[in-house]
Tab-separated table of C-alpha atoms in Angstrom:
chain	number	residue	atom	x	y	z
S	1	MET	CA	32.102	58.772	2.617
S	2	GLN	CA	33.615	55.443	3.691
S	3	THR	CA	32.007	55.820	7.111
S	4	LEU	CA	28.597	56.390	5.493
S	5	LYS	CA	29.011	53.276	3.290
S	6	LYS	CA	29.931	51.162	6.296
S	7	THR	CA	26.930	52.470	8.206
S	8	LEU	CA	24.568	51.662	5.334
S	9	LEU	CA	26.022	48.158	4.991
S	10	LEU	CA	25.584	47.530	8.711
S	11	ILE	CA	21.959	48.687	8.538
S	12	LEU	CA	21.322	46.438	5.500
S	13	PHE	CA	22.990	43.464	7.221
S	14	ALA	CA	20.942	44.009	10.368
S	15	ALA	CA	17.734	44.219	8.356
S	16	CYS	CA	18.551	40.996	6.470
S	17	TRP	CA	19.471	39.233	9.699
S	18	ALA	CA	16.242	40.356	11.341
S	19	CYS	CA	14.249	39.194	8.302
S	20	SER	CA	16.031	35.843	8.284
S	21	SER	CA	15.546	35.491	12.033
S	22	THR	CA	11.834	36.270	11.672
S	23	GLN	CA	11.498	33.699	8.869
S	24	THR	CA	13.275	31.081	10.995
S	25	GLU	CA	11.008	31.772	13.952
S	26	THR	CA	7.935	31.640	11.688
S	27	THR	CA	9.066	28.330	10.224
S	28	LYS	CA	9.647	26.885	13.684
S	29	ALA	CA	6.190	28.008	14.744
S	30	ASP	CA	4.598	26.427	11.655
S	31	VAL	CA	6.418	23.143	12.254
S	32	ALA	CA	5.494	23.189	15.945
S	33	THR	CA	1.845	23.689	14.981
S	34	MET	CA	2.007	20.680	12.660
S	35	ASP	CA	3.596	18.621	15.422
S	36	GLN	CA	0.748	19.546	17.784
S	37	LEU	CA	-1.844	18.745	15.122
S	38	ALA	CA	-0.117	15.433	14.454
S	39	GLU	CA	-0.504	14.456	18.102
S	40	ARG	CA	-4.203	15.349	18.064
S	41	TYR	CA	-4.692	13.476	14.785
S	42	VAL	CA	-3.021	10.308	16.048
S	43	LYS	CA	-4.903	10.304	19.355
S	44	THR	CA	-8.229	10.828	17.571
S	45	LEU	CA	-7.545	8.048	15.070
S	46	LEU	CA	-6.656	5.679	17.898
S	47	LYS	CA	-9.998	6.443	19.546
S	48	LEU	CA	-11.806	5.951	16.237
S	49	GLY	CA	-10.066	2.601	15.895
S	50	GLN	CA	-11.950	1.413	18.969
S	51	TYR	CA	-15.116	1.438	16.851
S	52	ASP	CA	-13.646	-0.251	13.755
S	53	SER	CA	-10.610	-2.495	14.196
S	54	ASP	CA	-9.596	-2.134	10.532
S	55	ILE	CA	-9.025	1.624	10.743
S	56	VAL	CA	-5.649	1.451	12.502
S	57	ASP	CA	-3.439	-0.942	10.578
S	58	ALA	CA	-0.355	-0.217	12.672
S	59	TYR	CA	0.660	2.024	15.552
S	60	TYR	CA	4.135	2.454	16.990
S	61	GLY	CA	3.918	5.813	18.725
S	62	PRO	CA	3.932	6.721	22.436
S	63	GLU	CA	2.101	4.203	24.586
S	64	GLU	CA	0.470	6.984	26.596
S	65	TRP	CA	-1.337	8.235	23.494
S	66	LYS	CA	-3.465	5.101	23.359
S	67	PRO	CA	-7.027	5.574	24.632
S	68	THR	CA	-7.858	4.168	28.048
S	69	GLY	CA	-11.194	2.735	29.079
S	70	GLU	CA	-13.966	1.224	26.997
S	71	PRO	CA	-15.538	3.060	24.046
S	72	THR	CA	-19.139	4.236	24.230
S	73	ASP	CA	-21.879	1.929	22.970
S	74	SER	CA	-22.428	3.917	19.790
S	75	LEU	CA	-20.031	5.857	17.587
S	76	PRO	CA	-19.884	9.553	18.636
S	77	ALA	CA	-19.438	10.525	14.989
S	78	ASN	CA	-20.041	14.230	15.479
S	79	GLU	CA	-17.295	14.440	18.088
S	80	PHE	CA	-14.828	12.812	15.714
S	81	LEU	CA	-15.917	15.014	12.815
S	82	THR	CA	-15.608	18.145	14.924
S	83	GLU	CA	-12.049	17.284	15.943
S	84	PHE	CA	-10.874	16.168	12.495
S	85	LYS	CA	-12.407	19.254	10.861
S	86	ALA	CA	-10.762	21.521	13.432
S	87	ILE	CA	-7.403	19.925	12.575
S	88	GLN	CA	-8.210	20.321	8.875
S	89	GLN	CA	-8.992	24.013	9.313
S	90	GLN	CA	-5.669	24.644	11.041
S	91	LEU	CA	-3.785	22.706	8.372
S	92	GLN	CA	-5.450	24.788	5.660
S	93	ALA	CA	-4.404	27.953	7.502
S	94	GLN	CA	-0.730	26.959	7.569
S	95	ASP	CA	1.561	29.426	5.798
S	96	THR	CA	3.824	27.459	3.449
S	97	THR	CA	5.974	30.427	2.410
S	98	ASN	CA	8.902	29.652	4.704
S	99	LEU	CA	8.511	25.885	4.961
S	100	ALA	CA	11.313	23.659	3.693
S	101	THR	CA	10.474	21.381	0.753
S	102	ASP	CA	10.109	18.288	2.911
S	103	GLU	CA	7.808	20.146	5.332
S	104	LYS	CA	5.663	21.284	2.392
S	105	ARG	CA	5.333	17.659	1.311
S	106	ARG	CA	4.512	16.728	4.881
S	107	LEU	CA	1.734	19.321	4.984
S	108	ALA	CA	0.336	18.279	1.585
S	109	MET	CA	0.159	14.646	2.657
S	110	PHE	CA	-1.312	15.559	6.069
S	111	LYS	CA	-4.142	17.451	4.345
S	112	LYS	CA	-4.962	14.390	2.211
S	113	GLN	CA	-4.862	12.111	5.264
S	114	ILE	CA	-7.306	14.286	7.195
S	115	ILE	CA	-9.753	14.297	4.251
S	116	ALA	CA	-9.654	10.497	4.356
S	117	ALA	CA	-10.251	10.441	8.126
S	118	ILE	CA	-13.287	12.714	7.796
S	119	THR	CA	-14.634	10.596	4.934
S	120	LYS	CA	-14.236	7.371	6.907
S	121	VAL	CA	-16.177	8.797	9.867
S	122	GLU	CA	-18.934	9.926	7.512
S	123	MET	CA	-19.085	6.421	6.025
S	124	LEU	CA	-19.295	4.863	9.485
S	125	GLN	CA	-22.100	7.320	10.148
S	126	GLY	CA	-23.965	5.913	7.133
S	127	LYS	CA	-23.095	8.364	4.376
S	128	LYS	CA	-22.955	6.722	0.941
S	129	TYR	CA	-20.379	7.519	-1.701
S	130	SER	CA	-20.041	6.068	-5.169
S	131	PHE	CA	-17.032	3.835	-5.808
S	132	ASP	CA	-15.195	6.640	-7.629
S	133	GLN	CA	-16.040	9.299	-5.038
S	134	GLU	CA	-14.862	7.058	-2.242
S	135	ALA	CA	-11.591	6.245	-4.045
S	136	LYS	CA	-10.866	9.937	-4.527
S	137	LEU	CA	-11.656	10.965	-0.951
S	138	LEU	CA	-9.959	8.043	0.790
S	139	TYR	CA	-7.009	7.362	-1.514
S	140	ASP	CA	-6.558	10.597	-3.493
S	141	ALA	CA	-6.950	8.524	-6.659
S	142	GLU	CA	-9.120	8.514	-9.751
S	143	PRO	CA	-9.689	4.931	-10.918
S	144	PRO	CA	-9.697	4.500	-14.697
S	145	HIS	CA	-12.795	3.084	-16.401
S	146	TYR	CA	-12.704	0.121	-18.777
S	147	GLU	CA	-15.471	-1.566	-20.674
S	148	LEU	CA	-15.442	-5.260	-19.775
S	149	SER	CA	-15.287	-5.966	-23.500
S	150	HIS	CA	-11.749	-4.531	-23.339
S	151	PHE	CA	-10.677	-7.728	-21.587
S	152	ASP	CA	-12.355	-10.135	-24.002
S	153	SER	CA	-9.443	-10.145	-26.467
S	154	ILE	CA	-7.076	-11.007	-23.590
S	155	LEU	CA	-9.335	-13.913	-22.636
S	156	THR	CA	-9.270	-15.110	-26.250
S	157	ALA	CA	-5.463	-15.149	-26.225
S	158	ILE	CA	-5.408	-17.060	-22.926
S	159	ASP	CA	-7.970	-19.505	-24.284
S	160	LYS	CA	-5.551	-20.498	-27.052
S	161	GLN	CA	-2.791	-21.286	-24.574
S	162	LEU	CA	-4.730	-23.564	-22.227
S	163	PRO	CA	-5.017	-27.321	-22.745
S	164	GLY	CA	-8.165	-29.382	-22.159
S	165	LYS	CA	-11.875	-28.725	-22.584
S	166	GLY	CA	-14.390	-26.576	-20.758
S	167	SER	CA	-14.501	-22.897	-19.851
S	168	ILE	CA	-11.304	-20.863	-19.633
S	169	ALA	CA	-11.638	-20.652	-15.833
S	170	GLU	CA	-12.143	-24.419	-15.504
S	171	ARG	CA	-9.178	-25.224	-17.743
S	172	TRP	CA	-6.960	-22.708	-15.960
S	173	ASP	CA	-7.927	-24.180	-12.602
S	174	ALA	CA	-7.083	-27.690	-13.817
S	175	TYR	CA	-3.820	-26.629	-15.463
S	176	ARG	CA	-2.438	-24.656	-12.538
S	177	ALA	CA	-3.151	-27.487	-10.061
S	178	LYS	CA	0.232	-28.965	-10.984
S	179	PHE	CA	1.876	-25.796	-9.622
S	180	GLU	CA	0.298	-25.910	-6.160
S	181	ILE	CA	2.734	-25.928	-3.230
S	182	PRO	CA	2.024	-28.968	-1.011
S	183	LYS	CA	0.942	-27.828	2.452
S	184	ASP	CA	3.830	-29.640	4.128
S	185	LYS	CA	6.298	-27.669	1.952
S	186	LEU	CA	4.757	-24.220	2.468
S	187	LYS	CA	6.980	-23.104	5.337
S	188	LEU	CA	10.214	-24.188	3.662
S	189	VAL	CA	9.305	-22.542	0.351
S	190	PHE	CA	8.137	-19.296	1.956
S	191	ASP	CA	11.108	-19.096	4.326
S	192	THR	CA	13.426	-19.477	1.340
S	193	ALA	CA	11.584	-16.899	-0.770
S	194	ILE	CA	11.514	-14.358	2.068
S	195	ALA	CA	15.209	-14.886	2.826
S	196	GLU	CA	16.085	-14.258	-0.825
S	197	ALA	CA	13.868	-11.167	-0.972
S	198	ARG	CA	15.458	-9.891	2.227
S	199	ASN	CA	19.024	-10.414	0.967
S	200	ARG	CA	18.269	-8.605	-2.294
S	201	THR	CA	16.709	-5.699	-0.430
S	202	LYS	CA	19.477	-5.384	2.162
S	203	ALA	CA	21.999	-5.104	-0.665
S	204	HIS	CA	20.496	-1.680	-1.402
S	205	TYR	CA	19.243	-0.282	1.916
S	206	LYS	CA	20.645	-0.010	5.412
S	207	LEU	CA	18.039	-1.512	7.725
S	208	PRO	CA	17.984	-1.462	11.543
S	209	GLU	CA	20.074	-4.227	13.108
S	210	ASN	CA	17.095	-5.643	15.027
S	211	GLU	CA	14.790	-5.606	11.966
S	212	ASN	CA	12.869	-8.909	11.793
S	213	PHE	CA	9.516	-10.618	11.298
S	214	LYS	CA	7.489	-13.661	12.282
S	215	LEU	CA	5.688	-15.785	9.673
S	216	GLU	CA	2.370	-17.500	10.453
S	217	PHE	CA	-0.065	-19.561	8.373
S	218	VAL	CA	-3.728	-18.839	9.131
S	219	THR	CA	-7.245	-19.599	7.857
S	220	ASP	CA	-10.679	-17.975	7.513
S	221	LYS	CA	-9.524	-14.584	6.229
S	222	ALA	CA	-10.802	-12.315	3.449
S	223	TRP	CA	-7.252	-11.764	2.183
S	224	SER	CA	-4.382	-13.980	0.985
S	225	GLY	CA	-1.615	-12.343	3.005
S	226	TYR	CA	-1.240	-9.579	5.606
S	227	ASN	CA	1.582	-7.682	7.280
S	228	TYR	CA	0.995	-6.446	10.810
S	229	TYR	CA	3.785	-3.996	11.535
S	230	LYS	CA	4.502	-3.804	15.263
S	231	GLY	CA	7.157	-1.097	15.308
S	232	LYS	CA	10.886	-1.106	16.047
S	233	GLY	CA	11.561	-2.959	12.794
S	234	TYR	CA	9.346	-5.944	13.600
S	235	SER	CA	6.410	-7.396	11.628
S	236	LEU	CA	3.993	-10.290	11.906
S	237	ILE	CA	3.353	-11.705	8.426
S	238	GLN	CA	0.349	-13.986	7.999
S	239	ILE	CA	-0.432	-16.157	4.976
S	240	ASN	CA	-3.977	-17.457	4.463
S	241	THR	CA	-4.196	-21.141	3.544
S	242	ASP	CA	-7.960	-21.309	2.924
S	243	PHE	CA	-7.257	-21.912	-0.761
S	244	PRO	CA	-4.411	-23.568	-2.682
S	245	ILE	CA	-1.186	-21.556	-2.776
S	246	TYR	CA	0.630	-21.748	-6.082
S	247	ILE	CA	4.371	-21.539	-6.598
S	248	GLU	CA	4.448	-17.961	-7.937
S	249	ARG	CA	2.756	-16.717	-4.773
S	250	ALA	CA	5.817	-17.528	-2.683
S	251	VAL	CA	7.887	-14.757	-4.268
S	252	ASP	CA	4.837	-12.510	-4.690
S	253	LEU	CA	3.886	-12.632	-1.019
S	254	ALA	CA	7.480	-12.671	0.240
S	255	ALA	CA	8.176	-9.443	-1.608
S	256	HIS	CA	4.747	-7.842	-1.168
S	257	GLU	CA	4.317	-8.478	2.558
S	258	GLY	CA	8.016	-8.470	3.390
S	259	TYR	CA	10.899	-7.167	1.276
S	260	PRO	CA	10.800	-4.681	-0.375
S	261	GLY	CA	7.054	-4.420	0.339
S	262	HIS	CA	5.033	-3.611	3.441
S	263	HIS	CA	7.654	-4.570	6.013
S	264	LEU	CA	10.323	-2.414	4.391
S	265	PHE	CA	7.870	0.463	3.823
S	266	ASN	CA	6.952	0.610	7.504
S	267	VAL	CA	10.558	0.202	8.628
S	268	LEU	CA	11.663	3.124	6.442
S	269	LEU	CA	8.765	5.353	7.507
S	270	GLU	CA	9.474	4.704	11.164
S	271	GLN	CA	13.221	5.130	10.710
S	272	ASN	CA	13.204	8.238	8.521
S	273	LEU	CA	10.024	10.136	9.352
S	274	VAL	CA	9.162	9.186	12.938
S	275	ASP	CA	12.563	8.607	14.554
S	276	LYS	CA	14.719	11.061	12.586
S	277	LYS	CA	12.248	13.872	11.852
S	278	GLY	CA	9.792	13.414	14.695
S	279	TRP	CA	6.737	13.441	12.421
S	280	LYS	CA	4.385	11.629	14.762
S	281	GLU	CA	1.517	11.383	12.259
S	282	TYR	CA	3.561	8.589	10.675
S	283	SER	CA	3.570	6.610	13.901
S	284	ILE	CA	0.091	5.471	12.882
S	285	TYR	CA	-0.939	3.792	9.657
S	286	PRO	CA	-4.615	4.472	8.896
S	287	LEU	CA	-5.662	1.768	6.445
S	288	PHE	CA	-8.334	3.789	4.665
S	289	SER	CA	-6.081	6.638	3.587
S	290	PRO	CA	-3.817	7.768	0.717
S	291	GLN	CA	-0.929	6.013	2.435
S	292	SER	CA	-2.448	2.674	1.413
S	293	LEU	CA	-2.275	3.383	-2.291
S	294	ILE	CA	1.468	3.941	-1.985
S	295	ALA	CA	1.823	0.974	0.373
S	296	GLU	CA	-0.006	-1.523	-1.845
S	297	GLY	CA	1.257	-0.067	-5.105
S	298	SER	CA	4.892	-0.093	-4.001
S	299	ALA	CA	4.521	-3.577	-2.515
S	300	ASN	CA	3.254	-4.917	-5.841
S	301	TYR	CA	5.808	-3.037	-7.913
S	302	GLY	CA	8.489	-4.041	-5.411
S	303	ILE	CA	8.102	-7.663	-6.539
S	304	GLU	CA	9.509	-6.633	-9.926
S	305	VAL	CA	12.174	-4.415	-8.378
S	306	ALA	CA	13.569	-7.318	-6.345
S	307	PHE	CA	12.775	-10.078	-8.852
S	308	PRO	CA	12.871	-8.838	-12.474
S	309	ASP	CA	11.013	-11.189	-14.855
S	310	GLN	CA	13.720	-13.512	-16.157
S	311	ASP	CA	15.666	-13.377	-12.914
S	312	ASN	CA	12.509	-14.323	-11.020
S	313	LEU	CA	11.791	-17.242	-13.343
S	314	LYS	CA	15.365	-18.520	-12.981
S	315	PHE	CA	15.209	-18.350	-9.168
S	316	GLU	CA	11.878	-20.124	-9.029
S	317	LYS	CA	12.853	-22.888	-11.470
S	318	GLU	CA	16.231	-23.539	-9.870
S	319	VAL	CA	15.357	-23.050	-6.196
S	320	LEU	CA	11.650	-22.965	-5.324
S	321	PHE	CA	10.301	-25.599	-7.719
S	322	PRO	CA	12.680	-28.292	-6.367
S	323	LEU	CA	11.939	-27.304	-2.751
S	324	ALA	CA	8.211	-27.644	-3.431
S	325	GLY	CA	8.727	-30.949	-5.259
S	326	LEU	CA	7.292	-29.504	-8.483
S	327	ASP	CA	8.244	-30.192	-12.099
S	328	ALA	CA	9.760	-27.060	-13.649
S	329	SER	CA	9.502	-28.270	-17.263
S	330	GLU	CA	6.229	-26.355	-17.785
S	331	ALA	CA	7.367	-23.240	-15.910
S	332	ASP	CA	8.012	-21.044	-18.955
S	333	ARG	CA	4.563	-21.682	-20.388
S	334	TYR	CA	2.916	-21.269	-16.989
S	335	TYR	CA	4.528	-17.878	-16.357
S	336	ALA	CA	3.707	-16.685	-19.869
S	337	ILE	CA	0.035	-17.415	-19.173
S	338	LEU	CA	0.299	-15.727	-15.760
S	339	ALA	CA	1.607	-12.602	-17.480
S	340	MET	CA	-1.424	-12.593	-19.776
S	341	ILE	CA	-3.770	-13.088	-16.828
S	342	GLY	CA	-2.101	-10.114	-15.140
S	343	GLN	CA	-3.510	-7.942	-17.938
S	344	LEU	CA	-6.980	-8.743	-16.568
S	345	ASP	CA	-6.292	-7.101	-13.189
S	346	PHE	CA	-8.312	-3.956	-13.823
S	347	ALA	CA	-11.373	-6.059	-14.667
S	348	GLY	CA	-11.620	-6.741	-10.934
S	349	ASN	CA	-11.933	-3.003	-10.285
S	350	GLU	CA	-14.770	-2.724	-12.787
S	351	ILE	CA	-16.601	-5.615	-11.137
S	352	ALA	CA	-16.061	-4.085	-7.691
S	353	ARG	CA	-17.429	-0.756	-8.927
S	354	LEU	CA	-20.579	-2.417	-10.307
S	355	TYR	CA	-21.052	-4.470	-7.139
S	356	LEU	CA	-20.422	-1.698	-4.611
S	357	ASP	CA	-22.515	0.799	-6.566
S	358	GLY	CA	-25.411	-1.670	-6.340
S	359	LYS	CA	-25.663	-2.434	-10.058
S	360	ILE	CA	-25.025	-6.180	-9.652
S	361	ASN	CA	-25.511	-8.583	-6.723
S	362	ARG	CA	-22.975	-10.837	-5.013
S	363	GLU	CA	-23.696	-13.864	-7.189
S	364	GLN	CA	-23.359	-11.826	-10.370
S	365	ALA	CA	-20.121	-10.281	-9.109
S	366	ALA	CA	-18.722	-13.738	-8.323
S	367	ASP	CA	-19.690	-15.027	-11.787
S	368	MET	CA	-17.978	-12.061	-13.420
S	369	LEU	CA	-14.843	-12.661	-11.339
S	370	VAL	CA	-14.845	-16.259	-12.539
S	371	LYS	CA	-15.082	-15.101	-16.152
S	372	TYR	CA	-12.730	-12.124	-16.142
S	373	ASN	CA	-10.238	-12.927	-13.375
S	374	LEU	CA	-10.390	-16.731	-13.779
S	375	TYR	CA	-11.182	-17.368	-10.121
S	376	ALA	CA	-12.664	-20.638	-8.964
S	377	LYS	CA	-16.223	-19.926	-7.789
S	378	ASP	CA	-15.448	-20.301	-4.064
S	379	LYS	CA	-12.426	-18.019	-4.442
S	380	ALA	CA	-14.612	-15.494	-6.289
S	381	LEU	CA	-17.092	-15.478	-3.416
S	382	GLN	CA	-14.211	-14.897	-0.998
S	383	ARG	CA	-13.206	-11.918	-3.137
S	384	THR	CA	-16.683	-10.419	-2.756
S	385	ARG	CA	-16.174	-10.690	1.008
S	386	PHE	CA	-13.026	-8.609	0.549
S	387	MET	CA	-15.039	-6.030	-1.415
S	388	ASP	CA	-17.660	-5.903	1.335
S	389	LYS	CA	-15.019	-5.329	3.979
S	390	TYR	CA	-12.537	-3.054	2.206
S	391	ARG	CA	-14.662	-1.583	-0.611
S	392	SER	CA	-12.747	0.715	-3.012
S	393	TYR	CA	-9.466	-0.353	-1.372
S	394	VAL	CA	-9.199	-2.798	-4.300
S	395	ILE	CA	-7.815	-0.009	-6.527
S	396	ASN	CA	-4.672	0.325	-4.437
S	397	TYR	CA	-3.115	-2.887	-5.729
S	398	ASN	CA	-3.227	-2.348	-9.480
S	399	LEU	CA	-3.704	1.420	-9.864
S	400	GLY	CA	-1.176	1.972	-7.084
S	401	LYS	CA	1.330	-0.274	-8.850
S	402	GLN	CA	0.753	1.532	-12.143
S	403	LEU	CA	1.288	4.968	-10.574
S	404	VAL	CA	4.439	3.874	-8.723
S	405	ARG	CA	5.848	2.225	-11.853
S	406	ASN	CA	5.121	5.282	-14.016
S	407	TYR	CA	6.735	7.613	-11.491
S	408	ILE	CA	9.915	5.564	-11.115
S	409	GLU	CA	10.333	4.827	-14.820
S	410	ALA	CA	9.696	8.478	-15.738
S	411	ASN	CA	12.653	9.338	-13.496
S	412	SER	CA	15.015	6.849	-15.197
S	413	GLY	CA	14.355	3.877	-12.896
S	414	THR	CA	13.992	1.509	-15.842
S	415	ASP	CA	14.771	-2.192	-16.334
S	416	ASN	CA	18.208	-1.364	-17.762
S	417	ASN	CA	19.034	0.893	-14.806
S	418	PRO	CA	18.248	-1.259	-11.752
S	419	ALA	CA	20.478	0.736	-9.374
S	420	LYS	CA	18.524	3.903	-10.141
S	421	ARG	CA	15.258	1.994	-9.737
S	422	TRP	CA	16.270	0.753	-6.277
S	423	GLN	CA	17.337	4.297	-5.326
S	424	LEU	CA	14.073	5.899	-6.432
S	425	PHE	CA	12.054	3.112	-4.833
S	426	GLY	CA	13.761	3.683	-1.478
S	427	GLU	CA	13.241	7.446	-1.700
S	428	LEU	CA	9.570	6.919	-2.519
S	429	LEU	CA	9.087	4.737	0.561
S	430	SER	CA	11.001	7.113	2.836
S	431	ASN	CA	9.075	10.327	2.122
S	432	PRO	CA	5.498	11.642	2.155
S	433	ASN	CA	3.789	10.618	-1.084
S	434	THR	CA	0.237	10.342	-2.305
S	435	ALA	CA	-1.266	9.544	-5.714
S	436	SER	CA	-1.586	13.168	-6.866
S	437	MET	CA	2.039	13.830	-5.913
S	438	LEU	CA	3.268	11.095	-8.273
S	439	LYS	CA	1.756	12.655	-11.392
């Protein structure tokens, strides 16, 4: 009897071992397939980037994967679509049964990224999407809709706070002039803000020893600031000086473009997903993809993570205002008005939707930006240039921030638990995430 029991146990053990071994081999095969698809995806995106320089925001993968030779005179859209759709088909066929949780997230994100790549090729080919369709396909997001009248009560409240006569935009422009950073103080103020943002971030995350950046001031751009991540922990950060730069923008841009914003995001992706896990699809950052909603949203929310409201105001009044040679006596009032103006952010999305869907022209869009976002007219026209160039990308800043904030706060990363907020923020930046995953 004992011999029979032992025999049965051995048979059961062998069967379990064989099953486990088969599952392990299946999992390895699935992961290997994703690795092969990742290489094809990256190489194809790099080739596509030869036809539109905005498509590849950053690349820090193998040098030999870069295309050689000159691109053809016209976009071979069908070739790109054929390859991306072939990759998509193989991703859809992947069996997720035996995949680890992180590999399942990898696959889910990869599927969203390939939808965005296909959509971008179709758009380059001339296909038209509505603002909302484009946002969903490129960024996996559904922009909320607001009536512009929703923002009128906010404008009324701002109106009561501003001194002087004239329109709200004119009075705001005149009032905030006293908070402009003199051009000869820009470098000192920004260097100080970035150093503070970096110190606060490094207190919570272990960054590569050689991690660094270069700061440049530029002109004639459609944006106010940009981070060009070069790989190996290094970024080029550019600040546009076409228009006046006000004191609050020092911390905003230091955190957004640097720490714990775009620079940190790319450092953590490279460190955790490319170097440690070998997920080569993260060696490329396609700008028009779901990755951008997380990138821009986390960069904007990261300002508050590193510089909570009152702490930020204290740092600016005590450190940055004196460095810029500005009077801090009006700072409290100024920042209170800025907070109210921040409630107008989503008005810009509504204006972009109307403009890009062809319901208003450029001049009308600029006038609405003056009214609802309090831009000076020349700044408003610059913003329409941004809409022309980046289209529904505008949602990534405010909707992205809202989604990131909601996710972190829903998981206990609240104002009164900053350590948990930093932890969740770092985890968010170090793993595959897209808008639908945060809900």
